[in-house]
Short mmCIF file of N, CA and C in Angstrom, two decimals:
data_model
loop_
_atom_site.label_atom_id
_atom_site.label_comp_id
_atom_site.label_asym_id
_atom_site.label_seq_id
_atom_site.Cartn_x
_atom_site.Cartn_y
_atom_site.Cartn_z
N MET L 267 -5.39 32.07 80.40
CA MET L 267 -6.30 32.75 81.31
C MET L 267 -6.75 31.76 82.36
N SER L 268 -6.73 32.20 83.56
CA SER L 268 -7.18 31.37 84.67
C SER L 268 -8.50 31.92 85.18
N THR L 269 -9.47 31.05 85.37
CA THR L 269 -10.75 31.50 85.92
C THR L 269 -11.01 30.87 87.27
N LYS L 270 -9.97 30.34 87.86
CA LYS L 270 -10.10 29.71 89.18
C LYS L 270 -10.41 30.78 90.23
N LYS L 271 -11.44 30.54 91.02
CA LYS L 271 -11.80 31.50 92.07
C LYS L 271 -10.80 31.42 93.20
N GLN L 272 -10.39 32.55 93.67
CA GLN L 272 -9.52 32.64 94.83
C GLN L 272 -10.11 33.71 95.73
N THR L 273 -10.18 33.42 97.00
CA THR L 273 -10.64 34.44 97.93
C THR L 273 -9.45 34.89 98.75
N LYS L 274 -9.25 36.19 98.77
CA LYS L 274 -8.14 36.77 99.52
C LYS L 274 -8.69 37.86 100.41
N THR L 275 -7.96 38.16 101.44
CA THR L 275 -8.30 39.30 102.27
C THR L 275 -7.28 40.38 102.01
N ASP L 276 -7.73 41.53 101.57
CA ASP L 276 -6.85 42.65 101.27
C ASP L 276 -6.95 43.65 102.40
N THR L 277 -5.84 43.84 103.09
CA THR L 277 -5.85 44.79 104.21
C THR L 277 -5.30 46.14 103.79
N SER L 278 -5.07 46.34 102.50
CA SER L 278 -4.51 47.61 102.05
C SER L 278 -5.46 48.39 101.17
N THR L 279 -6.71 47.96 101.08
CA THR L 279 -7.68 48.66 100.25
C THR L 279 -8.01 50.01 100.88
N LYS L 280 -7.72 51.07 100.16
CA LYS L 280 -7.99 52.42 100.66
C LYS L 280 -8.62 53.25 99.55
N THR L 281 -9.37 54.23 99.91
CA THR L 281 -9.83 55.24 98.99
C THR L 281 -9.42 56.58 99.56
N LYS L 282 -9.58 57.65 98.77
CA LYS L 282 -9.19 58.97 99.24
C LYS L 282 -9.91 59.36 100.51
N SER L 283 -11.15 58.90 100.68
CA SER L 283 -11.95 59.31 101.83
C SER L 283 -11.65 58.49 103.08
N GLN L 284 -10.87 57.42 102.98
CA GLN L 284 -10.58 56.57 104.13
C GLN L 284 -9.20 56.87 104.67
N ALA L 285 -9.11 57.08 105.95
CA ALA L 285 -7.83 57.33 106.58
C ALA L 285 -7.15 56.03 106.98
N LYS L 286 -7.94 54.99 107.30
CA LYS L 286 -7.40 53.73 107.77
C LYS L 286 -7.68 52.64 106.74
N PRO L 287 -6.76 51.67 106.63
CA PRO L 287 -7.02 50.55 105.74
C PRO L 287 -8.24 49.74 106.22
N THR L 288 -8.93 49.14 105.30
CA THR L 288 -10.05 48.28 105.64
C THR L 288 -9.72 46.85 105.25
N THR L 289 -10.40 45.92 105.85
CA THR L 289 -10.24 44.52 105.49
C THR L 289 -11.44 44.13 104.64
N THR L 290 -11.16 43.65 103.45
CA THR L 290 -12.20 43.33 102.50
C THR L 290 -11.94 41.96 101.90
N ALA L 291 -12.96 41.14 101.80
CA ALA L 291 -12.84 39.85 101.12
C ALA L 291 -12.84 40.07 99.62
N ILE L 292 -11.86 39.51 98.96
CA ILE L 292 -11.72 39.66 97.51
C ILE L 292 -11.77 38.27 96.89
N THR L 293 -12.70 38.07 95.97
CA THR L 293 -12.79 36.80 95.25
C THR L 293 -12.30 37.03 93.83
N ILE L 294 -11.12 36.49 93.53
CA ILE L 294 -10.55 36.62 92.19
C ILE L 294 -11.34 35.70 91.25
N LEU L 295 -11.96 36.29 90.25
CA LEU L 295 -12.75 35.52 89.28
C LEU L 295 -11.93 35.15 88.05
N LYS L 296 -10.95 35.99 87.75
CA LYS L 296 -10.20 35.79 86.50
C LYS L 296 -8.83 36.42 86.64
N THR L 297 -7.82 35.69 86.21
CA THR L 297 -6.47 36.22 86.05
C THR L 297 -6.09 35.97 84.61
N ALA L 298 -5.66 37.02 83.91
CA ALA L 298 -5.36 36.91 82.49
C ALA L 298 -4.19 37.81 82.14
N THR L 299 -3.74 37.70 80.90
CA THR L 299 -2.65 38.54 80.43
C THR L 299 -3.12 39.41 79.28
N ALA L 300 -2.42 40.53 79.13
CA ALA L 300 -2.71 41.46 78.04
C ALA L 300 -1.39 41.88 77.40
N LYS L 301 -1.36 41.89 76.11
CA LYS L 301 -0.18 42.34 75.38
C LYS L 301 -0.05 43.85 75.55
N LYS L 302 1.18 44.31 75.82
CA LYS L 302 1.40 45.75 75.94
C LYS L 302 1.10 46.44 74.60
N LEU L 303 0.88 47.73 74.64
CA LEU L 303 0.45 48.47 73.46
C LEU L 303 1.51 48.58 72.37
N ASN L 304 2.77 48.61 72.76
CA ASN L 304 3.84 48.77 71.78
C ASN L 304 4.03 47.47 71.00
N PRO L 305 3.74 47.47 69.70
CA PRO L 305 3.83 46.24 68.91
C PRO L 305 5.26 45.73 68.74
N LYS L 306 6.26 46.56 69.06
CA LYS L 306 7.65 46.14 68.95
C LYS L 306 8.09 45.29 70.14
N LEU L 307 7.25 45.23 71.16
CA LEU L 307 7.56 44.46 72.37
C LEU L 307 6.67 43.23 72.44
N ASP L 308 7.23 42.16 72.99
CA ASP L 308 6.44 40.95 73.21
C ASP L 308 5.95 40.86 74.65
N ASP L 309 6.14 41.93 75.40
CA ASP L 309 5.81 41.93 76.81
C ASP L 309 4.30 41.85 77.05
N GLU L 310 3.97 41.22 78.17
CA GLU L 310 2.57 41.14 78.59
C GLU L 310 2.43 41.59 80.03
N LEU L 311 1.26 42.05 80.34
CA LEU L 311 0.87 42.42 81.70
C LEU L 311 -0.06 41.35 82.22
N GLU L 312 -0.14 41.23 83.52
CA GLU L 312 -1.13 40.36 84.12
C GLU L 312 -2.17 41.25 84.79
N TYR L 313 -3.43 40.88 84.65
CA TYR L 313 -4.50 41.62 85.31
C TYR L 313 -5.49 40.64 85.92
N GLN L 314 -6.27 41.17 86.84
CA GLN L 314 -7.26 40.34 87.53
C GLN L 314 -8.61 41.03 87.53
N VAL L 315 -9.63 40.21 87.51
CA VAL L 315 -11.00 40.67 87.71
C VAL L 315 -11.49 39.97 88.97
N ALA L 316 -12.10 40.74 89.86
CA ALA L 316 -12.50 40.18 91.15
C ALA L 316 -13.84 40.72 91.59
N LEU L 317 -14.42 40.01 92.51
CA LEU L 317 -15.65 40.45 93.17
C LEU L 317 -15.25 40.99 94.54
N ILE L 318 -15.55 42.26 94.76
CA ILE L 318 -15.24 42.90 96.04
C ILE L 318 -16.52 43.58 96.51
N ASP L 319 -17.01 43.18 97.67
CA ASP L 319 -18.27 43.74 98.20
C ASP L 319 -19.38 43.70 97.16
N ASP L 320 -19.54 42.54 96.52
CA ASP L 320 -20.59 42.30 95.51
C ASP L 320 -20.49 43.20 94.29
N GLU L 321 -19.30 43.72 94.03
CA GLU L 321 -19.10 44.57 92.85
C GLU L 321 -17.88 44.07 92.08
N LEU L 322 -18.00 44.03 90.75
CA LEU L 322 -16.89 43.62 89.90
C LEU L 322 -15.83 44.70 89.85
N ASN L 323 -14.57 44.29 89.96
CA ASN L 323 -13.44 45.21 89.93
C ASN L 323 -12.34 44.61 89.07
N MET L 324 -11.43 45.48 88.64
CA MET L 324 -10.29 45.06 87.82
C MET L 324 -9.05 45.76 88.33
N ARG L 325 -7.91 45.08 88.19
CA ARG L 325 -6.64 45.74 88.49
C ARG L 325 -5.53 45.13 87.65
N ILE L 326 -4.49 45.90 87.47
CA ILE L 326 -3.26 45.40 86.87
C ILE L 326 -2.51 44.75 88.02
N SER L 327 -2.14 43.50 87.88
CA SER L 327 -1.53 42.80 89.01
C SER L 327 -0.04 42.56 88.87
N SER L 328 0.47 42.58 87.63
CA SER L 328 1.89 42.29 87.45
C SER L 328 2.38 42.85 86.13
N ASN L 329 3.62 43.31 86.16
CA ASN L 329 4.31 43.77 84.96
C ASN L 329 5.71 43.17 85.00
N PRO L 330 5.87 41.96 84.48
CA PRO L 330 7.14 41.25 84.59
C PRO L 330 8.35 42.00 84.01
N SER L 331 8.12 42.87 83.04
CA SER L 331 9.26 43.56 82.41
C SER L 331 9.62 44.87 83.11
N GLY L 332 8.92 45.20 84.17
CA GLY L 332 9.23 46.43 84.91
C GLY L 332 8.33 47.57 84.51
N GLY L 333 8.52 48.69 85.15
CA GLY L 333 7.68 49.86 84.90
C GLY L 333 6.69 50.02 86.04
N PHE L 334 6.57 51.23 86.52
CA PHE L 334 5.69 51.50 87.64
C PHE L 334 4.23 51.48 87.22
N PHE L 335 3.38 51.07 88.14
CA PHE L 335 1.93 51.08 87.93
C PHE L 335 1.26 50.91 89.28
N SER L 336 0.00 51.23 89.33
CA SER L 336 -0.79 51.09 90.54
C SER L 336 -1.52 49.76 90.53
N LYS L 337 -1.53 49.07 91.68
CA LYS L 337 -2.27 47.82 91.80
C LYS L 337 -3.67 48.05 92.38
N GLU L 338 -4.13 49.28 92.36
CA GLU L 338 -5.44 49.56 92.95
C GLU L 338 -6.56 48.91 92.13
N TRP L 339 -7.60 48.53 92.84
CA TRP L 339 -8.78 47.95 92.21
C TRP L 339 -9.64 49.07 91.66
N LEU L 340 -10.12 48.89 90.42
CA LEU L 340 -11.02 49.85 89.78
C LEU L 340 -12.38 49.18 89.61
N SER L 341 -13.41 49.82 90.07
CA SER L 341 -14.76 49.30 89.90
C SER L 341 -15.12 49.29 88.42
N LEU L 342 -15.62 48.16 87.94
CA LEU L 342 -16.01 48.09 86.53
C LEU L 342 -17.19 48.99 86.22
N SER L 343 -18.06 49.19 87.19
CA SER L 343 -19.19 50.11 86.95
C SER L 343 -18.68 51.55 86.86
N THR L 344 -17.62 51.88 87.60
CA THR L 344 -17.02 53.22 87.50
C THR L 344 -16.37 53.39 86.13
N ILE L 345 -15.69 52.35 85.66
CA ILE L 345 -15.08 52.41 84.33
C ILE L 345 -16.16 52.59 83.28
N GLU L 346 -17.25 51.83 83.39
CA GLU L 346 -18.34 51.95 82.42
C GLU L 346 -18.93 53.37 82.46
N HIS L 347 -19.19 53.89 83.64
CA HIS L 347 -19.74 55.24 83.76
C HIS L 347 -18.79 56.27 83.15
N TYR L 348 -17.50 56.12 83.41
CA TYR L 348 -16.51 57.05 82.86
C TYR L 348 -16.53 57.01 81.34
N PHE L 349 -16.59 55.82 80.77
CA PHE L 349 -16.67 55.70 79.30
C PHE L 349 -17.93 56.37 78.78
N ASN L 350 -19.05 56.14 79.44
CA ASN L 350 -20.30 56.76 78.99
C ASN L 350 -20.22 58.28 78.97
N GLU L 351 -19.47 58.85 79.91
CA GLU L 351 -19.36 60.30 80.03
C GLU L 351 -18.26 60.91 79.16
N HIS L 352 -17.16 60.17 78.93
CA HIS L 352 -15.97 60.79 78.36
C HIS L 352 -15.43 60.17 77.07
N VAL L 353 -15.95 59.02 76.67
CA VAL L 353 -15.41 58.35 75.49
C VAL L 353 -16.56 58.06 74.53
N LYS L 354 -16.38 58.51 73.29
CA LYS L 354 -17.41 58.27 72.27
C LYS L 354 -17.11 56.96 71.54
N VAL L 355 -18.16 56.22 71.23
CA VAL L 355 -18.02 54.96 70.51
C VAL L 355 -17.40 55.23 69.15
N ASP L 356 -16.47 54.36 68.75
CA ASP L 356 -15.81 54.42 67.44
C ASP L 356 -15.06 55.72 67.18
N THR L 357 -14.63 56.41 68.23
CA THR L 357 -13.84 57.63 68.09
C THR L 357 -12.47 57.38 68.72
N ASP L 358 -11.41 57.76 68.02
CA ASP L 358 -10.06 57.55 68.53
C ASP L 358 -9.81 58.35 69.79
N PHE L 359 -9.09 57.73 70.74
CA PHE L 359 -8.67 58.45 71.94
C PHE L 359 -7.34 57.90 72.43
N LYS L 360 -6.62 58.74 73.15
CA LYS L 360 -5.33 58.36 73.74
C LYS L 360 -5.56 57.72 75.10
N SER L 361 -4.61 56.92 75.52
CA SER L 361 -4.70 56.24 76.82
C SER L 361 -4.88 57.21 77.97
N ASN L 362 -4.22 58.37 77.91
CA ASN L 362 -4.27 59.30 79.04
C ASN L 362 -5.67 59.82 79.35
N VAL L 363 -6.62 59.58 78.46
CA VAL L 363 -8.01 59.95 78.73
C VAL L 363 -8.52 59.19 79.96
N LEU L 364 -7.96 58.01 80.22
CA LEU L 364 -8.41 57.18 81.34
C LEU L 364 -7.65 57.46 82.64
N LYS L 365 -6.69 58.36 82.60
CA LYS L 365 -5.88 58.65 83.78
C LYS L 365 -6.71 59.04 85.02
N PRO L 366 -7.80 59.82 84.88
CA PRO L 366 -8.59 60.19 86.06
C PRO L 366 -9.24 59.01 86.80
N LEU L 367 -9.28 57.84 86.20
CA LEU L 367 -9.85 56.68 86.88
C LEU L 367 -8.99 56.23 88.06
N PHE L 368 -7.72 56.58 88.05
CA PHE L 368 -6.80 56.12 89.09
C PHE L 368 -6.67 57.14 90.19
N GLU L 369 -6.84 56.68 91.43
CA GLU L 369 -6.68 57.54 92.60
C GLU L 369 -5.26 57.47 93.11
N GLN L 370 -4.62 56.33 92.97
CA GLN L 370 -3.28 56.12 93.51
C GLN L 370 -2.25 56.18 92.38
N GLY L 371 -1.12 56.75 92.67
CA GLY L 371 -0.03 56.75 91.70
C GLY L 371 -0.26 57.71 90.56
N LEU L 372 0.79 58.31 90.13
CA LEU L 372 0.70 59.25 89.03
C LEU L 372 1.37 58.73 87.77
N SER L 373 1.71 57.45 87.77
CA SER L 373 2.40 56.87 86.63
C SER L 373 1.54 56.96 85.37
N THR L 374 2.15 57.38 84.28
CA THR L 374 1.44 57.40 83.00
C THR L 374 1.18 55.98 82.51
N ASN L 375 1.91 55.01 83.09
CA ASN L 375 1.69 53.61 82.70
C ASN L 375 0.30 53.12 83.09
N ASN L 376 -0.27 53.64 84.17
CA ASN L 376 -1.56 53.15 84.65
C ASN L 376 -2.60 53.15 83.54
N ALA L 377 -2.82 54.27 82.90
CA ALA L 377 -3.84 54.38 81.86
C ALA L 377 -3.49 53.52 80.65
N ARG L 378 -2.22 53.51 80.28
CA ARG L 378 -1.79 52.69 79.14
C ARG L 378 -2.03 51.21 79.42
N PHE L 379 -1.65 50.79 80.61
CA PHE L 379 -1.82 49.38 80.96
C PHE L 379 -3.29 49.01 81.05
N LEU L 380 -4.12 49.92 81.57
CA LEU L 380 -5.56 49.66 81.61
C LEU L 380 -6.11 49.49 80.20
N CYS L 381 -5.67 50.33 79.28
CA CYS L 381 -6.12 50.20 77.89
C CYS L 381 -5.70 48.86 77.31
N ALA L 382 -4.51 48.40 77.63
CA ALA L 382 -4.06 47.08 77.15
C ALA L 382 -4.99 45.99 77.68
N CYS L 383 -5.36 46.09 78.95
CA CYS L 383 -6.27 45.10 79.55
C CYS L 383 -7.65 45.16 78.92
N LEU L 384 -8.14 46.36 78.66
CA LEU L 384 -9.46 46.51 78.04
C LEU L 384 -9.45 46.04 76.58
N ARG L 385 -8.29 46.15 75.93
CA ARG L 385 -8.16 45.56 74.59
C ARG L 385 -8.24 44.04 74.69
N ALA L 386 -7.56 43.47 75.68
CA ALA L 386 -7.58 42.02 75.86
C ALA L 386 -9.00 41.52 76.14
N GLU L 387 -9.79 42.35 76.82
CA GLU L 387 -11.17 41.99 77.11
C GLU L 387 -12.12 42.35 75.96
N GLU L 388 -11.56 42.86 74.88
CA GLU L 388 -12.28 43.20 73.65
C GLU L 388 -13.29 44.33 73.82
N LEU L 389 -13.02 45.21 74.77
CA LEU L 389 -13.82 46.43 74.90
C LEU L 389 -13.24 47.56 74.06
N LEU L 390 -11.93 47.52 73.86
CA LEU L 390 -11.25 48.51 73.03
C LEU L 390 -10.64 47.82 71.83
N SER L 391 -10.52 48.57 70.75
CA SER L 391 -9.85 48.11 69.54
C SER L 391 -8.74 49.09 69.19
N VAL L 392 -7.78 48.62 68.41
CA VAL L 392 -6.69 49.47 67.95
C VAL L 392 -7.23 50.38 66.85
N SER L 393 -6.87 51.65 66.92
CA SER L 393 -7.26 52.59 65.88
C SER L 393 -6.55 52.25 64.58
N GLU L 394 -7.20 52.50 63.47
CA GLU L 394 -6.56 52.31 62.17
C GLU L 394 -5.49 53.37 61.91
N LYS L 395 -5.58 54.49 62.63
CA LYS L 395 -4.66 55.61 62.40
C LYS L 395 -3.32 55.43 63.11
N ASN L 396 -3.34 54.81 64.30
CA ASN L 396 -2.13 54.73 65.11
C ASN L 396 -2.32 53.60 66.12
N VAL L 397 -1.30 52.76 66.29
CA VAL L 397 -1.41 51.62 67.20
C VAL L 397 -1.52 52.04 68.67
N PHE L 398 -1.19 53.29 68.98
CA PHE L 398 -1.28 53.77 70.35
C PHE L 398 -2.60 54.48 70.64
N LEU L 399 -3.47 54.56 69.65
CA LEU L 399 -4.81 55.12 69.84
C LEU L 399 -5.81 53.97 69.95
N HIS L 400 -6.91 54.25 70.62
CA HIS L 400 -7.92 53.22 70.87
C HIS L 400 -9.28 53.71 70.39
N GLN L 401 -10.14 52.74 70.17
CA GLN L 401 -11.56 53.02 69.92
C GLN L 401 -12.37 52.11 70.84
N PHE L 402 -13.41 52.69 71.43
CA PHE L 402 -14.32 51.91 72.25
C PHE L 402 -15.29 51.21 71.31
N THR L 403 -15.16 49.90 71.21
CA THR L 403 -16.00 49.14 70.28
C THR L 403 -16.71 47.98 70.98
N GLY L 404 -16.52 47.87 72.28
CA GLY L 404 -17.09 46.75 73.02
C GLY L 404 -18.46 47.06 73.59
N ASP L 405 -18.92 46.16 74.43
CA ASP L 405 -20.23 46.26 75.05
C ASP L 405 -20.11 45.86 76.52
N PHE L 406 -20.23 46.84 77.39
CA PHE L 406 -20.08 46.57 78.83
C PHE L 406 -21.13 45.57 79.33
N THR L 407 -22.35 45.66 78.85
CA THR L 407 -23.40 44.76 79.32
C THR L 407 -23.05 43.30 79.04
N THR L 408 -22.60 43.02 77.84
CA THR L 408 -22.20 41.66 77.47
C THR L 408 -21.01 41.22 78.30
N TRP L 409 -20.05 42.11 78.49
CA TRP L 409 -18.85 41.79 79.27
C TRP L 409 -19.23 41.46 80.71
N PHE L 410 -20.09 42.28 81.30
CA PHE L 410 -20.53 42.02 82.69
C PHE L 410 -21.23 40.67 82.80
N LYS L 411 -22.05 40.33 81.82
CA LYS L 411 -22.74 39.04 81.84
C LYS L 411 -21.74 37.90 81.81
N THR L 412 -20.72 38.01 80.99
CA THR L 412 -19.66 37.00 80.91
C THR L 412 -18.94 36.86 82.24
N LEU L 413 -18.61 37.99 82.87
CA LEU L 413 -17.92 37.96 84.15
C LEU L 413 -18.82 37.41 85.26
N ASN L 414 -20.09 37.72 85.20
CA ASN L 414 -21.02 37.20 86.21
C ASN L 414 -21.14 35.68 86.11
N LEU L 415 -20.99 35.12 84.90
CA LEU L 415 -20.99 33.67 84.75
C LEU L 415 -19.79 33.06 85.46
N LEU L 416 -18.64 33.77 85.46
CA LEU L 416 -17.47 33.27 86.19
C LEU L 416 -17.74 33.21 87.67
N GLU L 417 -18.48 34.21 88.14
CA GLU L 417 -18.83 34.28 89.57
C GLU L 417 -19.66 33.06 89.98
N LYS L 418 -20.53 32.62 89.10
CA LYS L 418 -21.45 31.53 89.43
C LYS L 418 -20.82 30.15 89.23
N SER L 419 -19.68 30.11 88.54
CA SER L 419 -19.05 28.79 88.28
C SER L 419 -18.21 28.32 89.43
#
């Protein structure tokens, strides 16, 4: 895991409500890897956590073994809000429950890869019933505090 800060300018940041790309300063706080969900594979994904407009965001940044996915930034507060509304603590759920978080791309990999990243961040755990099911067992408040420490370092 790399916690080296990098500041980049992203000229492709768009939302559904924006017709034109905007230029936004992005400070990468963390680059890490996450093991894919399939235990038969040794493949890993790369993801990043960044500060964009004073808000923490996450994205899947690389999939060395192939497979389509969206590189869009997801607000961590939006992810937290979505979990509060749609995911019960210690209850099994499938990856596709997180599909509505993505505005770009319709790949089913997006939600699966996000779950892999959230497992790596210890917000999700593997269900005892099936390795492809998840349980929300983490704590967003603690996670945000940890990420905010990266911002200050």
